[in-house]
Coordinates of C-alpha atoms in Angstrom, one line a residue:
Chain A
M1 CA -31.9 13.7 -17.9
A2 CA -31.9 10.2 -17.4
L3 CA -35.2 8.7 -17.9
A4 CA -35.4 7.2 -14.2
E5 CA -35.3 10.6 -12.0
T6 CA -38.2 12.3 -13.0
A7 CA -40.2 9.2 -11.6
V8 CA -38.3 9.2 -7.9
D9 CA -37.8 12.9 -6.3
R10 CA -34.3 14.3 -6.4
A11 CA -33.8 13.7 -2.1
T12 CA -34.9 9.8 -2.6
F13 CA -33.0 9.2 -4.8
V14 CA -29.7 10.9 -3.8
E15 CA -30.7 8.9 -0.2
W16 CA -30.3 5.6 -2.0
L17 CA -26.9 6.7 -4.0
Q18 CA -25.8 7.8 -0.7
R19 CA -26.5 4.0 1.2
V20 CA -24.6 2.4 -2.0
G21 CA -22.0 5.1 -1.6
D22 CA -21.3 5.2 2.0
N23 CA -20.6 1.5 1.9
V24 CA -18.0 0.7 -0.1
L25 CA -16.1 4.1 1.7
I26 CA -16.4 2.2 4.7
L27 CA -15.4 -0.3 4.0
G28 CA -12.9 1.1 1.7
H29 CA -11.7 3.0 4.5
R30 CA -11.7 -0.2 6.8
V31 CA -9.3 -2.6 4.5
S32 CA -7.1 0.2 3.7
E33 CA -6.3 0.0 7.8
W34 CA -4.0 -3.3 7.2
C35 CA -2.1 -1.5 5.0
G36 CA 1.7 -2.4 5.5
H37 CA 0.4 -5.4 8.3
S38 CA -1.4 -7.5 6.7
P39 CA 0.0 -11.7 7.1
V40 CA 1.8 -12.3 3.8
L41 CA 2.8 -9.1 1.2
E42 CA 0.6 -10.8 -1.2
E43 CA -2.4 -9.5 0.5
D44 CA -0.8 -6.3 1.5
I45 CA -0.9 -5.9 -2.4
A46 CA -4.4 -7.5 -2.5
L47 CA -5.9 -5.1 0.2
A48 CA -4.2 -2.1 -0.9
N49 CA -6.1 -2.5 -4.9
Q50 CA -9.7 -3.6 -3.3
A51 CA -9.8 -0.3 -1.3
L52 CA -9.0 1.1 -3.7
D53 CA -11.5 -0.5 -6.1
L54 CA -14.2 0.8 -3.4
I55 CA -13.2 4.6 -3.6
G56 CA -13.5 4.5 -6.4
Q57 CA -16.8 3.7 -6.9
C58 CA -17.4 5.6 -3.6
Q59 CA -15.7 8.7 -5.8
L60 CA -19.0 7.5 -9.0
W61 CA -21.5 7.2 -6.4
L62 CA -21.0 10.2 -4.5
G63 CA -20.3 12.2 -7.7
L64 CA -24.1 11.1 -8.7
A65 CA -25.2 12.1 -5.7
G66 CA -24.7 15.2 -5.9
E67 CA -25.0 16.1 -9.4
I68 CA -28.6 14.2 -9.1
E69 CA -28.7 16.5 -5.7
G70 CA -27.5 19.2 -8.0
K71 CA -26.2 21.7 -5.2
G72 CA -23.0 21.9 -6.7
R73 CA -22.1 19.2 -3.4
S74 CA -19.2 16.9 -5.0
A75 CA -17.9 13.6 -4.1
D76 CA -15.3 15.2 -1.6
A77 CA -18.2 17.0 0.0
I78 CA -20.6 14.4 0.7
A79 CA -17.5 11.8 2.0
Y80 CA -16.1 14.9 4.3
L81 CA -18.2 16.8 5.5
R82 CA -21.1 14.7 7.3
D83 CA -21.1 13.7 10.5
A84 CA -22.8 10.2 11.9
A85 CA -26.1 10.3 11.3
A86 CA -26.4 11.6 7.3
F87 CA -24.3 8.3 6.7
R88 CA -25.7 5.7 6.0
N89 CA -24.1 2.7 5.3
V90 CA -24.9 -0.8 6.5
L91 CA -24.0 -1.6 10.0
L92 CA -21.6 -4.4 9.0
V93 CA -18.4 -2.4 7.2
E94 CA -18.2 -0.2 10.2
R95 CA -17.3 -3.5 11.9
P96 CA -13.4 -3.1 12.7
N97 CA -11.1 -5.0 11.7
G98 CA -10.4 -7.8 14.0
D99 CA -7.9 -10.3 12.5
F100 CA -7.6 -10.9 9.2
G101 CA -9.9 -14.1 9.4
H102 CA -12.7 -11.4 10.5
T103 CA -11.4 -9.0 7.8
L104 CA -12.4 -11.2 5.5
M105 CA -15.0 -13.0 6.4
R106 CA -16.5 -9.7 6.4
Q107 CA -15.6 -9.2 3.1
F108 CA -16.9 -12.2 1.9
L109 CA -20.3 -11.9 3.1
F110 CA -20.0 -8.5 1.7
D111 CA -19.5 -9.1 -1.5
A112 CA -21.6 -12.4 -2.1
W113 CA -24.7 -9.5 -1.4
H114 CA -22.3 -6.5 -3.7
I115 CA -22.3 -8.9 -6.4
E116 CA -26.0 -9.6 -6.5
L117 CA -27.0 -6.0 -6.2
L118 CA -24.6 -4.8 -8.9
R119 CA -25.7 -7.3 -11.1
A120 CA -30.1 -6.3 -10.4
L121 CA -28.5 -2.8 -11.4
K122 CA -26.8 -3.2 -14.6
G123 CA -30.5 -3.0 -15.9
S124 CA -31.7 0.0 -13.9
S125 CA -34.2 2.2 -15.5
D126 CA -31.5 5.2 -15.3
S127 CA -28.6 4.7 -17.5
R128 CA -25.8 6.1 -15.4
V129 CA -26.5 3.4 -12.4
A130 CA -26.3 1.2 -14.9
G131 CA -22.8 2.4 -16.0
I132 CA -21.3 2.8 -12.7
A133 CA -22.7 -0.7 -11.8
A134 CA -21.3 -2.9 -14.8
K135 CA -17.5 -1.0 -14.4
A136 CA -18.3 -2.6 -10.9
E137 CA -19.2 -5.6 -10.7
K138 CA -16.4 -6.2 -12.7
E139 CA -14.5 -5.3 -9.5
V140 CA -16.6 -6.8 -7.1
A141 CA -16.7 -10.3 -9.6
Y142 CA -13.1 -10.2 -8.3
H143 CA -13.1 -9.5 -5.1
L144 CA -15.7 -12.2 -4.6
E145 CA -14.1 -14.3 -6.1
R146 CA -10.9 -14.0 -3.3
S147 CA -13.2 -13.3 -0.6
A148 CA -14.8 -16.5 -0.7
D149 CA -11.9 -18.9 -1.5
L150 CA -9.9 -17.4 1.0
V151 CA -12.8 -18.1 3.6
I152 CA -13.0 -21.6 2.3
R153 CA -9.5 -22.1 2.6
L154 CA -9.2 -20.7 6.0
G155 CA -12.3 -22.5 7.2
D156 CA -10.8 -26.0 5.6
G157 CA -6.8 -25.1 7.2
T158 CA -6.0 -25.8 10.1
E159 CA -8.3 -26.1 13.9
E160 CA -7.1 -22.5 14.3
S161 CA -7.8 -21.4 11.0
R162 CA -11.2 -23.1 11.2
Q163 CA -12.0 -22.1 15.0
R164 CA -11.3 -18.5 13.7
M165 CA -13.6 -18.5 11.1
E166 CA -15.9 -20.1 12.4
K167 CA -15.8 -16.9 15.7
A168 CA -15.9 -14.2 13.0
L169 CA -18.3 -16.0 10.9
K170 CA -21.0 -15.9 14.5
S171 CA -20.2 -12.6 15.3
L172 CA -20.3 -10.9 11.7
W173 CA -23.2 -12.9 10.9
Q174 CA -26.5 -10.2 13.0
Y175 CA -25.0 -7.6 10.5
T176 CA -25.7 -9.1 7.4
G177 CA -29.5 -9.1 7.6
E178 CA -29.7 -5.5 7.6
M179 CA -28.9 -5.5 3.7
F180 CA -32.2 -7.4 3.2
M181 CA -34.6 -5.6 4.5
D182 CA -36.4 -3.6 2.3
D183 CA -38.4 0.1 3.2
A184 CA -40.4 2.4 1.6
L185 CA -37.4 4.3 -0.1
D186 CA -36.1 0.8 -1.3
I187 CA -40.2 0.4 -2.8
A188 CA -39.8 3.9 -4.5
M189 CA -36.3 3.3 -5.6
A190 CA -37.7 -0.6 -7.4
G191 CA -40.8 1.3 -8.8
A192 CA -39.4 3.7 -10.4
G193 CA -36.9 0.4 -12.1
I194 CA -33.8 2.0 -11.1
A195 CA -33.1 -0.2 -8.0
P196 CA -33.5 -3.8 -7.1
L197 CA -35.9 -4.5 -3.7
P198 CA -33.2 -5.5 -1.4
S199 CA -35.1 -9.0 -0.8
S200 CA -35.0 -9.3 -3.6
L201 CA -31.3 -10.4 -3.5
K202 CA -31.6 -13.0 -0.9
P203 CA -32.4 -16.3 -2.7
A204 CA -28.5 -15.6 -4.6
W205 CA -26.7 -14.7 -1.3
D206 CA -28.0 -17.4 1.1
A207 CA -26.8 -20.2 -2.8
T208 CA -23.4 -18.6 -2.4
V209 CA -22.9 -18.3 1.1
S210 CA -25.0 -21.8 2.1
E211 CA -22.4 -23.6 -1.1
V212 CA -19.2 -21.7 0.5
L213 CA -19.7 -22.2 4.2
A214 CA -20.1 -25.8 3.4
E215 CA -16.8 -26.0 1.1
A216 CA -15.0 -24.5 3.9
T217 CA -16.6 -26.8 7.0
L218 CA -18.0 -24.1 8.2
T219 CA -21.5 -24.4 10.6
H220 CA -24.2 -21.7 8.6
P221 CA -25.7 -20.1 11.7
G222 CA -28.9 -20.0 10.8
E223 CA -31.6 -17.8 11.8
A224 CA -30.5 -15.4 14.4
Y225 CA -31.5 -11.5 15.7
Q226 CA -30.7 -9.2 12.7
H227 CA -28.9 -5.0 14.0
K228 CA -30.2 -2.8 11.9
G229 CA -30.2 1.3 11.8
G230 CA -26.9 2.1 9.5
R231 CA -29.0 2.4 6.6
K232 CA -31.3 5.5 8.5
G233 CA -28.0 7.2 9.7
V234 CA -28.3 5.1 13.4
H235 CA -24.7 3.8 13.1
S236 CA -22.4 1.9 16.1
E237 CA -20.1 3.7 18.4
H238 CA -17.1 3.0 15.3
L239 CA -18.5 5.1 12.8
G240 CA -17.6 8.4 15.0
Y241 CA -14.5 7.5 15.1
I242 CA -13.5 6.3 11.3
L243 CA -15.5 9.8 10.0
A244 CA -13.2 11.8 13.2
E245 CA -9.9 10.1 10.7
M246 CA -11.1 10.8 7.7
Q247 CA -12.7 14.1 8.1
F248 CA -10.0 15.7 9.9
L249 CA -8.2 17.9 7.4
Q250 CA -11.4 18.8 5.5
R251 CA -12.5 19.9 9.1
A252 CA -9.3 21.7 10.8
Y253 CA -8.5 22.8 7.5
P254 CA -12.0 24.5 5.7
G255 CA -11.9 25.4 2.4
A256 CA -8.1 25.1 1.9
I257 CA -7.3 23.1 -1.0
W258 CA -5.1 19.7 -1.4
Chain B
M1 CA 19.4 5.4 -1.4
Y2 CA 17.6 2.3 -0.3
A3 CA 20.4 -0.4 0.0
Q4 CA 22.9 2.1 2.7
L5 CA 26.2 0.9 4.2
V6 CA 25.8 -2.7 2.5
K7 CA 28.7 -4.9 3.3
S8 CA 30.8 -5.4 0.1
E9 CA 34.2 -7.8 0.4
G10 CA 37.8 -5.6 -0.2
T11 CA 38.5 -5.5 -3.6
K12 CA 41.0 -7.7 -5.6
S13 CA 44.1 -6.9 -7.6
R14 CA 43.9 -8.9 -10.9
E15 CA 47.1 -11.5 -9.5
E16 CA 44.9 -12.1 -6.6
M17 CA 41.7 -13.4 -9.2
S18 CA 41.5 -17.1 -10.2
P19 CA 41.1 -17.5 -13.8
E20 CA 37.3 -18.4 -13.4
E21 CA 36.9 -15.4 -10.8
I22 CA 39.1 -13.2 -14.1
A23 CA 36.7 -14.4 -16.5
F24 CA 34.0 -13.0 -14.5
Q25 CA 35.5 -9.9 -14.0
E26 CA 36.1 -9.2 -17.9
R27 CA 32.6 -10.1 -18.6
I28 CA 31.0 -7.3 -16.4
D29 CA 33.7 -4.8 -18.3
R30 CA 32.9 -5.8 -21.5
G31 CA 28.6 -4.8 -19.9
E32 CA 26.9 -8.4 -20.0
K33 CA 24.8 -9.2 -17.7
I34 CA 25.1 -12.0 -15.0
E35 CA 22.1 -14.3 -15.2
P36 CA 21.6 -16.4 -12.3
K37 CA 22.2 -20.1 -12.7
E38 CA 25.6 -19.1 -13.7
W39 CA 29.1 -18.9 -12.3
M40 CA 30.1 -16.3 -10.0
P41 CA 32.1 -15.2 -7.2
E42 CA 30.7 -16.3 -3.6
G43 CA 31.2 -12.7 -2.4
Y44 CA 29.3 -11.3 -5.3
R45 CA 26.3 -13.5 -4.3
K46 CA 26.5 -12.7 -0.8
T47 CA 26.9 -8.8 -1.7
L48 CA 24.3 -8.8 -3.8
I49 CA 21.6 -10.5 -1.1
R50 CA 23.0 -7.6 1.3
Q51 CA 21.6 -5.1 -0.8
I52 CA 19.0 -6.7 -2.5
G53 CA 17.5 -7.7 0.5
Q54 CA 17.9 -4.4 2.4
H55 CA 16.2 -2.6 -1.1
A56 CA 13.2 -5.2 -0.8
H57 CA 13.1 -4.3 3.2
S58 CA 12.9 -0.7 2.5
E59 CA 9.5 -1.5 0.1
I60 CA 8.0 -2.6 2.2
V61 CA 9.2 -0.8 5.5
G62 CA 8.2 2.2 3.5
Q63 CA 4.3 1.4 3.4
L64 CA 4.6 2.2 7.1
P65 CA 5.2 5.8 6.9
E66 CA 3.1 6.4 4.2
G67 CA -0.1 4.4 4.8
N68 CA 0.0 6.7 8.1
W69 CA -2.2 8.8 5.8
I70 CA -4.1 6.5 4.3
T71 CA -7.4 6.9 6.5
R72 CA -7.1 10.7 6.8
A73 CA -5.6 11.9 2.9
P74 CA -7.6 14.6 2.3
T75 CA -10.1 13.7 -0.4
L76 CA -10.7 10.9 -1.7
E77 CA -8.4 11.3 -5.2
R78 CA -5.7 11.6 -2.7
K79 CA -6.5 8.7 -1.0
A80 CA -6.9 6.3 -4.2
I81 CA -3.1 8.4 -5.3
L82 CA -2.0 7.1 -2.4
L83 CA -2.7 3.8 -1.6
A84 CA -2.3 2.9 -5.6
K85 CA 1.2 4.0 -4.7
V86 CA 1.7 2.7 -1.5
Q87 CA 0.3 -1.2 -3.4
D88 CA 3.2 0.1 -6.1
E89 CA 5.9 0.0 -3.1
A90 CA 4.6 -3.6 -2.1
G91 CA 4.5 -5.2 -5.5
H92 CA 8.3 -3.3 -5.2
G93 CA 8.8 -5.1 -2.3
L94 CA 8.0 -8.5 -4.6
Y95 CA 9.7 -8.4 -7.7
L96 CA 13.0 -7.7 -5.6
Y97 CA 12.5 -10.2 -2.9
S98 CA 12.0 -12.4 -6.4
A99 CA 15.2 -10.7 -7.7
A100 CA 17.5 -11.9 -4.9
E101 CA 15.5 -15.8 -3.8
T102 CA 17.2 -16.5 -7.6
L103 CA 20.4 -16.1 -5.9
G104 CA 19.3 -18.8 -3.8
V105 CA 17.8 -17.1 -1.0
S106 CA 14.4 -17.8 0.0
R107 CA 11.9 -14.4 0.9
D108 CA 11.5 -16.2 4.8
D109 CA 14.8 -16.0 5.5
L110 CA 15.1 -12.9 4.5
L111 CA 12.0 -11.9 6.6
D112 CA 13.5 -13.6 9.8
K113 CA 16.9 -11.2 9.1
L114 CA 14.9 -8.7 9.1
H115 CA 12.9 -9.0 11.5
S116 CA 15.6 -10.3 14.1
G117 CA 17.7 -7.0 13.2
N118 CA 20.6 -9.0 11.2
M119 CA 19.0 -6.6 8.4
K120 CA 18.7 -3.2 8.2
Y121 CA 16.1 -1.0 5.9
S122 CA 16.2 2.6 4.7
S123 CA 17.1 4.9 7.5
I124 CA 14.5 7.5 5.7
F125 CA 11.4 4.9 6.8
N126 CA 12.4 5.4 10.6
Y127 CA 11.3 9.2 10.5
P128 CA 7.6 9.7 11.6
T129 CA 5.2 11.4 9.0
L130 CA 3.6 14.0 11.0
N131 CA 1.7 16.6 8.8
W132 CA -0.2 15.7 5.0
A133 CA 2.6 17.3 3.8
D134 CA 5.0 15.0 4.7
I135 CA 3.4 12.7 2.0
G136 CA 4.2 15.4 -0.3
A137 CA 7.6 15.1 1.0
V138 CA 8.1 11.1 0.9
G139 CA 7.0 11.6 -2.8
W140 CA 8.8 14.5 -4.1
L141 CA 12.7 14.0 -1.6
V142 CA 12.5 10.5 -0.8
D143 CA 11.7 9.0 -4.0
G144 CA 13.9 11.6 -5.5
A145 CA 17.2 10.4 -4.0
A146 CA 15.7 6.6 -4.5
I147 CA 15.3 8.1 -8.6
M148 CA 18.8 8.6 -8.5
N149 CA 19.9 5.7 -6.8
Q150 CA 18.0 3.9 -8.4
V151 CA 18.5 5.5 -12.5
P152 CA 21.9 3.9 -12.9
L153 CA 21.4 0.9 -10.9
Q154 CA 19.1 -0.5 -14.4
R155 CA 22.5 -1.0 -15.6
T156 CA 23.7 -2.7 -13.2
S157 CA 25.3 -6.2 -13.5
Y158 CA 22.9 -8.8 -11.6
G159 CA 20.3 -9.3 -15.2
P160 CA 17.4 -9.8 -12.2
Y161 CA 18.0 -6.9 -10.6
S162 CA 19.0 -4.9 -13.2
R163 CA 15.6 -5.5 -14.9
A164 CA 13.4 -5.2 -11.5
M165 CA 15.5 -1.5 -11.1
I166 CA 13.8 -0.6 -15.0
R167 CA 9.9 -1.6 -13.6
I168 CA 10.3 0.5 -10.5
C169 CA 12.0 3.1 -11.7
K170 CA 9.4 3.7 -13.9
E171 CA 7.1 3.4 -11.2
E172 CA 9.1 5.3 -9.1
S173 CA 9.1 8.5 -10.8
F174 CA 5.2 8.7 -11.1
H175 CA 4.9 9.0 -7.4
Q176 CA 7.6 11.5 -6.8
R177 CA 5.2 13.6 -10.0
Q178 CA 2.1 13.0 -7.5
G179 CA 4.6 14.2 -4.3
Y180 CA 5.3 17.0 -6.3
D181 CA 1.8 18.0 -6.9
I182 CA 1.3 17.2 -3.3
M183 CA 4.0 19.8 -2.3
M184 CA 2.8 22.3 -5.2
K185 CA -1.1 22.3 -3.6
M186 CA 0.2 23.0 0.2
A187 CA 2.9 25.9 -1.2
A188 CA 0.2 27.7 -3.2
G189 CA -2.6 27.2 -0.3
T190 CA -3.5 28.3 2.8
P191 CA -0.9 29.9 5.6
E192 CA -1.8 26.8 7.4
Q193 CA -1.1 24.6 4.2
K194 CA 3.0 26.3 3.6
A195 CA 3.8 26.6 7.3
M196 CA 2.9 22.4 7.0
A197 CA 4.9 22.3 3.4
Q198 CA 8.3 24.3 5.4
D199 CA 7.8 21.8 7.8
A200 CA 8.1 18.8 6.0
M201 CA 11.2 20.3 4.3
N202 CA 12.6 21.3 7.3
R203 CA 12.0 17.7 8.5
F204 CA 13.4 15.8 5.9
W205 CA 16.0 17.3 3.9
Y206 CA 18.3 16.2 5.9
P207 CA 17.7 12.6 6.1
A208 CA 17.3 12.3 2.3
L209 CA 20.3 13.2 2.3
M210 CA 21.8 10.3 4.4
M211 CA 19.8 8.1 2.3
F212 CA 22.5 7.9 -0.6
G213 CA 25.8 7.1 2.4
P214 CA 28.8 7.9 4.3
S215 CA 30.5 10.6 2.6
D216 CA 32.5 9.2 0.1
K217 CA 36.0 9.5 2.2
D218 CA 34.4 7.3 4.7
S219 CA 32.5 4.6 2.8
V220 CA 34.6 1.8 3.1
H221 CA 32.0 -1.4 0.7
S222 CA 31.9 1.1 -2.2
A223 CA 35.0 0.1 -4.6
Q224 CA 34.2 -3.3 -4.6
S225 CA 30.8 -3.1 -5.7
M226 CA 31.7 -0.9 -8.0
Q227 CA 33.6 -2.8 -9.8
W228 CA 31.3 -5.5 -10.1
K229 CA 29.1 -3.1 -11.3
I230 CA 26.5 -3.6 -8.1
K231 CA 27.5 -0.1 -7.2
I232 CA 27.9 2.3 -10.7
N233 CA 27.6 5.8 -8.9
T234 CA 29.6 7.0 -5.9
N235 CA 27.3 7.9 -3.2
D236 CA 28.8 11.9 -3.5
E237 CA 27.9 11.7 -6.8
L238 CA 24.5 11.0 -6.3
R239 CA 24.5 13.4 -2.9
Q240 CA 25.0 16.1 -5.4
K241 CA 23.2 15.6 -8.0
F242 CA 19.4 15.0 -5.8
V243 CA 20.9 18.4 -4.5
D244 CA 21.0 20.2 -7.9
Q245 CA 18.2 18.6 -9.4
T246 CA 15.8 19.9 -5.8
V247 CA 17.2 23.0 -4.8
P248 CA 15.2 24.9 -7.9
Q249 CA 12.4 22.5 -7.2
A250 CA 12.0 24.0 -3.8
H251 CA 12.7 27.6 -4.7
Y252 CA 10.0 26.3 -7.3
L253 CA 7.7 25.7 -4.5
G254 CA 9.3 28.7 -2.3
L255 CA 10.1 26.4 0.5
T256 CA 13.6 27.3 2.2
I257 CA 15.7 25.0 2.4
P258 CA 17.3 24.4 5.6
D259 CA 21.2 24.6 5.0
E260 CA 22.8 28.5 5.8
N261 CA 25.2 27.3 3.2
L262 CA 23.4 26.1 0.0
K263 CA 25.4 28.4 -2.2
W264 CA 25.7 28.0 -6.3
N265 CA 29.3 27.4 -6.7
E266 CA 29.5 29.2 -10.1
E267 CA 33.3 27.5 -10.5
T268 CA 31.8 23.6 -9.7
G269 CA 28.5 24.8 -11.9
A270 CA 27.2 22.6 -8.6
W271 CA 25.2 23.9 -5.5
D272 CA 27.9 23.7 -2.4
F273 CA 25.0 22.6 0.9
S274 CA 26.0 21.2 4.2
E275 CA 26.7 18.0 4.8
P276 CA 24.0 15.9 6.9
D277 CA 24.2 15.1 11.2
W278 CA 26.3 11.6 10.6
S279 CA 25.9 11.2 14.2
E280 CA 22.5 10.9 14.0
F281 CA 22.6 9.4 10.4
F282 CA 24.4 6.5 12.5
A283 CA 21.9 6.9 15.8
V284 CA 18.7 5.6 13.2
I285 CA 20.9 2.9 11.8
A286 CA 22.4 1.3 15.7
G287 CA 18.3 1.6 16.1
N288 CA 18.2 4.7 17.4
G289 CA 15.7 7.2 14.9
P290 CA 12.7 8.6 16.1
C291 CA 10.3 5.2 15.0
N292 CA 12.6 2.3 14.6
E293 CA 11.1 0.5 17.3
E294 CA 7.6 1.1 15.7
R295 CA 8.7 0.6 12.3
L296 CA 10.2 -2.6 13.5
G297 CA 7.5 -3.4 16.1
A298 CA 4.6 -3.8 13.3
R299 CA 6.5 -5.5 10.3
V300 CA 7.0 -8.0 13.2
K301 CA 3.6 -8.3 15.0
A302 CA 1.9 -8.5 11.1
W303 CA 4.1 -12.0 10.7
E304 CA 4.0 -13.0 14.2
D305 CA -0.4 -12.0 13.9
G306 CA -0.9 -13.0 10.6
E307 CA 1.2 -17.0 11.1
W308 CA -2.0 -18.5 11.9
F309 CA -3.3 -16.9 7.7
R310 CA 0.2 -18.8 6.3
D311 CA -0.7 -21.8 8.3
G312 CA -4.2 -22.2 7.4
L313 CA -3.3 -21.3 4.1
M314 CA -0.7 -24.4 3.7
A315 CA -2.7 -26.8 5.3
H316 CA -5.3 -26.0 3.2
A317 CA -3.1 -27.1 0.4
K318 CA -1.7 -29.7 1.9
K319 CA -5.1 -31.3 2.0
A320 CA -6.1 -30.1 -1.6
D321 CA -2.8 -32.5 -2.2
A322 CA -4.1 -35.3 -0.6
R323 CA -7.6 -35.1 -2.0
R324 CA -6.6 -35.6 -5.8
A325 CA -4.2 -37.4 -5.0
A326 CA -7.0 -39.9 -3.6
A327 CA -9.2 -39.1 -6.8
K328 CA -6.5 -40.0 -9.2
H329 CA -5.4 -43.3 -7.2
A330 CA -9.6 -44.3 -6.8
A331 CA -9.8 -43.3 -10.8
E332 CA -6.7 -46.2 -11.2

């Protein structure tokens, strides 16, 4: 048994793993909605690849959650058999895709946070967490490189592309703050050395975002009201529809082997 | 077969050929590969563009019926496998458009022709995927039929096409196995799952047979293509091979093939089977299949909605070029 498990109770650890795993599950779902519908063939390939990375990471995080919980739940059981209020993803990842620029902006804002989280988790006191983070970091470094590059090119592209990116940024900005809010669970996890405090990731995220937005000639939104709730299970209306779709077969045919 | 009813030229006799055409035909007969910059008859080039283009279009339209189930895949592993598969299909489209470009046609031109209805994609993708077993059936039957056609095309006379086929066949055989794996789970599953598997079989059997194109007696374009080794086997040969391969697999799954006339023929050592309803095939090709409007509509929408994105990237590339040139100028 890994060292850190004794430092926080199982329920706390499992809840935290669901926060991490649910983020990538729901974002992977959103990204996969583009499959076959993106503006150019190379983007279809890139987005399918990215969705694949995210779903793969979700299998690892939720798999570990099931293992630590110790009640015999698989990653699939956790993904497919919880209702919306038990999901712990941030609101940002359940935002609808919008146009392709909106999807890319959501991805960039998430990737810039995700990479900092994974870098910190590589030093986790729990070797299993550190192992998953090391694997995911390689994938996410590429996600960020790609999303940042496209945000820059579309921001500094045509007048229309700039306006669309500006609009996406304004609309999504209010969902970014939740990624950096500390609560009692985060403090316990940080105390055990398993995970960083969310607030500690903010300076590096701010730096990346400011640099990319400047190069993209986009206006930094600055201080704004920030929504929250996803990490505690209070979601937007969108999540219910994602789950209705995602969980349909498992719910309609309980116990079937696929 | 992902290329159906590809229009070709009439066959020429040796007496009608120019010296260049004779030399070209002799190279093909010797089994040599034709490469992009080498001389080729205009008809060869045009037929290949039509065939490779249709094949490429089939790959990208083919993302849609399978993509229809990605968000509903029943487990995380099935979702990951399906994503990887659909990503492969897009990759196949990319190789094939690139192969077509070596013949002097741009991808954008080919896409314009697809969007305006002047080029076709395989009839099979105009059928809906209605239950999860359909994803198994698409892998097993549709990819199975595609492989039957594409394996011989690895030996096709045009070098870039042949090399694209070699890569594609490797991935397709993996797809077929994963499709069959879904069918095995469904066929061994709950009564509801078995019913889904049989339902998928019932709906996909004849459309899969149609993938090989019309019966040889009605296939007007084959002779010249076969002489050029753009096409290696006749439609009926491939269809028979597909049936012979698939019937035992269906039996192993415990599924019934929806054909009362399906019968082992001792004399021929092959299965006798019913022809598909060719009037349905021609209706689907003419645009009247169950999903023609959705499939083509989805591709056109993706292209039109994405125009600002492509324009934005082009504009940025131009600005970046101008900045580099200005910096270079200032440094000199």
